[in-house]
mmCIF file of C-alpha atoms in Angstrom:
data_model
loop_
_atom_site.group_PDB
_atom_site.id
_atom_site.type_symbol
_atom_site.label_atom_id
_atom_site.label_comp_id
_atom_site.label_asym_id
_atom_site.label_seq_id
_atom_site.Cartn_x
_atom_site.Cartn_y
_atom_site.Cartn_z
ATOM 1 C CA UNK F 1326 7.623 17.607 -0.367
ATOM 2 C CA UNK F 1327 3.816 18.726 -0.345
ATOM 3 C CA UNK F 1328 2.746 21.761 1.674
ATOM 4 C CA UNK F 1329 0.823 21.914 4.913
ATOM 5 C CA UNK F 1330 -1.622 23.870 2.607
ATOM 6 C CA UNK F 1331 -1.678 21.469 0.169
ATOM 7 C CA UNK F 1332 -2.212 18.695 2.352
ATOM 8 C CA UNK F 1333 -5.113 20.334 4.323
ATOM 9 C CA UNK F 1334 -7.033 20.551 1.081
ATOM 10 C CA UNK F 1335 -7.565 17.660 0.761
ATOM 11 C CA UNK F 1336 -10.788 16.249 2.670
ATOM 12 C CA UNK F 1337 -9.207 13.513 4.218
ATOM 13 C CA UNK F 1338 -6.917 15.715 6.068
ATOM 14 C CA UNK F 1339 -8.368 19.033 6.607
ATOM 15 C CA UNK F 1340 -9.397 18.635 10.184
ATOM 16 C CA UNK F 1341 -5.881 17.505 11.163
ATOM 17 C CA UNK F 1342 -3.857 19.599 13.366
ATOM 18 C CA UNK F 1343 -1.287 21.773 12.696
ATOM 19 C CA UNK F 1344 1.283 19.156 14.356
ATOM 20 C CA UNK F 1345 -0.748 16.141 12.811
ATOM 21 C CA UNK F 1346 -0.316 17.948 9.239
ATOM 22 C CA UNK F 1347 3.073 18.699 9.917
ATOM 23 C CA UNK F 1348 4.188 15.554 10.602
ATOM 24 C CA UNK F 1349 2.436 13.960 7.739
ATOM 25 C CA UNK F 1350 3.647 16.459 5.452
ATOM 26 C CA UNK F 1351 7.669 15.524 6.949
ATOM 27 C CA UNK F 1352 7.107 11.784 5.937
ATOM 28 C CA UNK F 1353 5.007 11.524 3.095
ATOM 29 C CA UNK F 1354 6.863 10.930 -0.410
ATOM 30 C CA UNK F 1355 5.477 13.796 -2.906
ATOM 31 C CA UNK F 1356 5.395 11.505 -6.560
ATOM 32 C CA UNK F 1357 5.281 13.738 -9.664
ATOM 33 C CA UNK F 1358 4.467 11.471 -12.412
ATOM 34 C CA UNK F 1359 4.453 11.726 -16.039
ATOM 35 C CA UNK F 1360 1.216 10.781 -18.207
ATOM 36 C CA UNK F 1361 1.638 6.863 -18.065
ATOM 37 C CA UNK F 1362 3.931 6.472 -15.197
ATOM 38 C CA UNK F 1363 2.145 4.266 -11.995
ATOM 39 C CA UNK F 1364 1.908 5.807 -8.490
ATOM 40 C CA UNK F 1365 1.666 2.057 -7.582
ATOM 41 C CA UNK F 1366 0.839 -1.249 -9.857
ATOM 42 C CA UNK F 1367 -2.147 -3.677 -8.771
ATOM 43 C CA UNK F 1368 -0.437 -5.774 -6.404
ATOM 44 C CA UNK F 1369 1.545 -3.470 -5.217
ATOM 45 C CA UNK F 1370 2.767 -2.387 -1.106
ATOM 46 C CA UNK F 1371 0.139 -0.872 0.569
ATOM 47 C CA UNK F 1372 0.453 2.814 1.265
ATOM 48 C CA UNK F 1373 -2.221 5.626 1.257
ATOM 49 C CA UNK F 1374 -2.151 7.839 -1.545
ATOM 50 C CA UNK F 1375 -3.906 11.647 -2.197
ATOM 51 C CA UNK F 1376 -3.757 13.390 -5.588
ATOM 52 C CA UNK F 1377 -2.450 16.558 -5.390
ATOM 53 C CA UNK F 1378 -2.634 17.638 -9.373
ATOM 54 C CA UNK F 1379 -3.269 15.947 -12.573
ATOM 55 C CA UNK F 1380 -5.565 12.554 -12.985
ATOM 56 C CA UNK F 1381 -5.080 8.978 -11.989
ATOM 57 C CA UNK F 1382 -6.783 6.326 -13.739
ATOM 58 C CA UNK F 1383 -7.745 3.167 -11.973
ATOM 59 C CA UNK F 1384 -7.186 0.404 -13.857
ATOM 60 C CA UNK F 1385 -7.475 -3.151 -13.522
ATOM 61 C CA UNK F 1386 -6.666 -6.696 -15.455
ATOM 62 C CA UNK F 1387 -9.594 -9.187 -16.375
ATOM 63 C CA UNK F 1388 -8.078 -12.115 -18.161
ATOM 64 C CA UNK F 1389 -5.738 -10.175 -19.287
ATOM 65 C CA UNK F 1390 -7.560 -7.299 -20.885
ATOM 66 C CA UNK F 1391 -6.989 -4.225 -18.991
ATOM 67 C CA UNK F 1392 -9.913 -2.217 -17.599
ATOM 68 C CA UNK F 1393 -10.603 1.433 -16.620
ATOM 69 C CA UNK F 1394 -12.376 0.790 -13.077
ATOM 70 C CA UNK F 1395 -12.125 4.541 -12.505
ATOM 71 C CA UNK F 1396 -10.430 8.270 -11.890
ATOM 72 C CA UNK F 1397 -9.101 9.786 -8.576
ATOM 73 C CA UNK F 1398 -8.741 14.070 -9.301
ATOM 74 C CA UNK F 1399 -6.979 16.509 -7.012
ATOM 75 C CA UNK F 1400 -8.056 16.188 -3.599
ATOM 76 C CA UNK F 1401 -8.792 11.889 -3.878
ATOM 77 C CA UNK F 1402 -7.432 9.607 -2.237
ATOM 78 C CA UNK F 1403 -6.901 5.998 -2.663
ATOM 79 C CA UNK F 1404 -4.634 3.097 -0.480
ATOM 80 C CA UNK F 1405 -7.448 3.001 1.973
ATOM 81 C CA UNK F 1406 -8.321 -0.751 0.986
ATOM 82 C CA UNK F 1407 -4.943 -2.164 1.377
ATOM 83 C CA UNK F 1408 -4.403 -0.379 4.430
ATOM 84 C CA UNK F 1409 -7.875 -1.631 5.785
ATOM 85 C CA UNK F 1410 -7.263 -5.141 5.378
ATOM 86 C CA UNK F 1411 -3.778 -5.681 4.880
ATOM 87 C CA UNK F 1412 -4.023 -6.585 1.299
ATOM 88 C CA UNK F 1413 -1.848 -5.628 -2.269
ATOM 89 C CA UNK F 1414 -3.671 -3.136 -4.038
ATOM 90 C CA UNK F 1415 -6.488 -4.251 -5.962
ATOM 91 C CA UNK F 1416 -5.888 -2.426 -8.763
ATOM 92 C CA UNK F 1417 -3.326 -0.027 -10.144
ATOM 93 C CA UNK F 1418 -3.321 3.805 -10.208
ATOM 94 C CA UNK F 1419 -1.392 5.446 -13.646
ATOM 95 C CA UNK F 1420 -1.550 9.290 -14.542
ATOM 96 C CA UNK F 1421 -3.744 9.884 -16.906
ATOM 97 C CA UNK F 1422 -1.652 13.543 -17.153
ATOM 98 C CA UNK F 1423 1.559 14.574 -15.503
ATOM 99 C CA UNK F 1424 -0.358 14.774 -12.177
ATOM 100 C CA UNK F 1425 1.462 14.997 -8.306
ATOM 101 C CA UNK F 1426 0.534 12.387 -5.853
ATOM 102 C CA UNK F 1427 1.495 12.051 -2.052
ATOM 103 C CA UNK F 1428 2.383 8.596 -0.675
ATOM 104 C CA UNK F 1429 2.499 7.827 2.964
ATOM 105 C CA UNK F 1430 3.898 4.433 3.667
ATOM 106 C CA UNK F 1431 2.602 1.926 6.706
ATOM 107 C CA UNK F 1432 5.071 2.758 8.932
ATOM 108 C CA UNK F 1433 4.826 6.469 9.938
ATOM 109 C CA UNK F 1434 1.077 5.620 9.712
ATOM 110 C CA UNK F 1435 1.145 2.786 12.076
ATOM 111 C CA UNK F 1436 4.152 2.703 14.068
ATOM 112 C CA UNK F 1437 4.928 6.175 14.317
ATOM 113 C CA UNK F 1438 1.483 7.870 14.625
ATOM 114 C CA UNK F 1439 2.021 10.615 12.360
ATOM 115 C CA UNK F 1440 -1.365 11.853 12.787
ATOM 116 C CA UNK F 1441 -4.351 10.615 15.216
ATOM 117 C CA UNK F 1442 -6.698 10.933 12.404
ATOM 118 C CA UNK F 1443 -5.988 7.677 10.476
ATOM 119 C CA UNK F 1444 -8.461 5.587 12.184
ATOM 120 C CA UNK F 1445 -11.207 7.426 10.578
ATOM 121 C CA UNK F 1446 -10.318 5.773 7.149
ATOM 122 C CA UNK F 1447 -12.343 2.680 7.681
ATOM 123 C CA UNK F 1448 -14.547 1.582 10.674
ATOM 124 C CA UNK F 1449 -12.548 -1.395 11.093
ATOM 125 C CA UNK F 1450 -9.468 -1.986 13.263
ATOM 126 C CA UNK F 1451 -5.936 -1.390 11.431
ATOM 127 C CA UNK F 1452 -3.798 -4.279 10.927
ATOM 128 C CA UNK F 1453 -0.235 -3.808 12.608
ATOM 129 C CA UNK F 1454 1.943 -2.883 9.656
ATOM 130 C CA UNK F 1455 4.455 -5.322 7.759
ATOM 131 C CA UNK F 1456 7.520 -3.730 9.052
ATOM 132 C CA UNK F 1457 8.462 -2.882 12.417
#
């Protein structure tokens, strides 16, 4: 499980408080992958993601011909698309290096509020989530 600490380094969360970060840090999933392993394939659930050490490589397929769209280092985060507007990822996130990543899914997001500051992810409105 990440830390508090850990979490509030991250940009995305730092100005959570202590009971918002605590919360998150109770239901997120804490992912240590190996170099090559996925934190989630293109097309995969939607669920917000933060890098907590290593490298993630974005990658995508183009008629079949996989491309390097991008990286995500420590304190990144990525999921925010899917969870915008209720869509499979786009693309698919692989260590580049044995790297930790933190994965909260839709539900504690949505349906359980774990923190108030989700909404500032996107200046849309959140789609209910997939599950109850």
């Amino acid at each position: 499980m990440p830390t508090i600490d850990e979490v509030r380094a991250i940009p995305l969360f730092s100005t959570l408080s202590d009971a918002d970060l605590e919360r998150l840090v109770r239901t997120a999933a804490d992912l240590r992958l190996r170099a090559g392993e996925f934190a989630v394939h293109e097309g995969g659930e939607r669920a917000l993601f933060a890098v907590l050490s290593g490298k993630v490589q974005v990658v995508k397929q183009f008629d079949g011909i996989e491309r390097t769209l991008g990286w995500r280092l420590p304190g990144a985060f990525f999921g925010e698309v899917p969870l915008a507007f209720a869509t499979p990822f786009p693309g698919g996130y692989r260590a580049a290096e044995p790297s930790r990543v933190m994965r909260v899914g839709t539900a504690p997001l949505f349906r359980d509020r774990v923190f108030t500051g989700v909404r500032r992810l996107a200046p849309l409105s959140f789609p209910k989530p997939d599950h109850p």
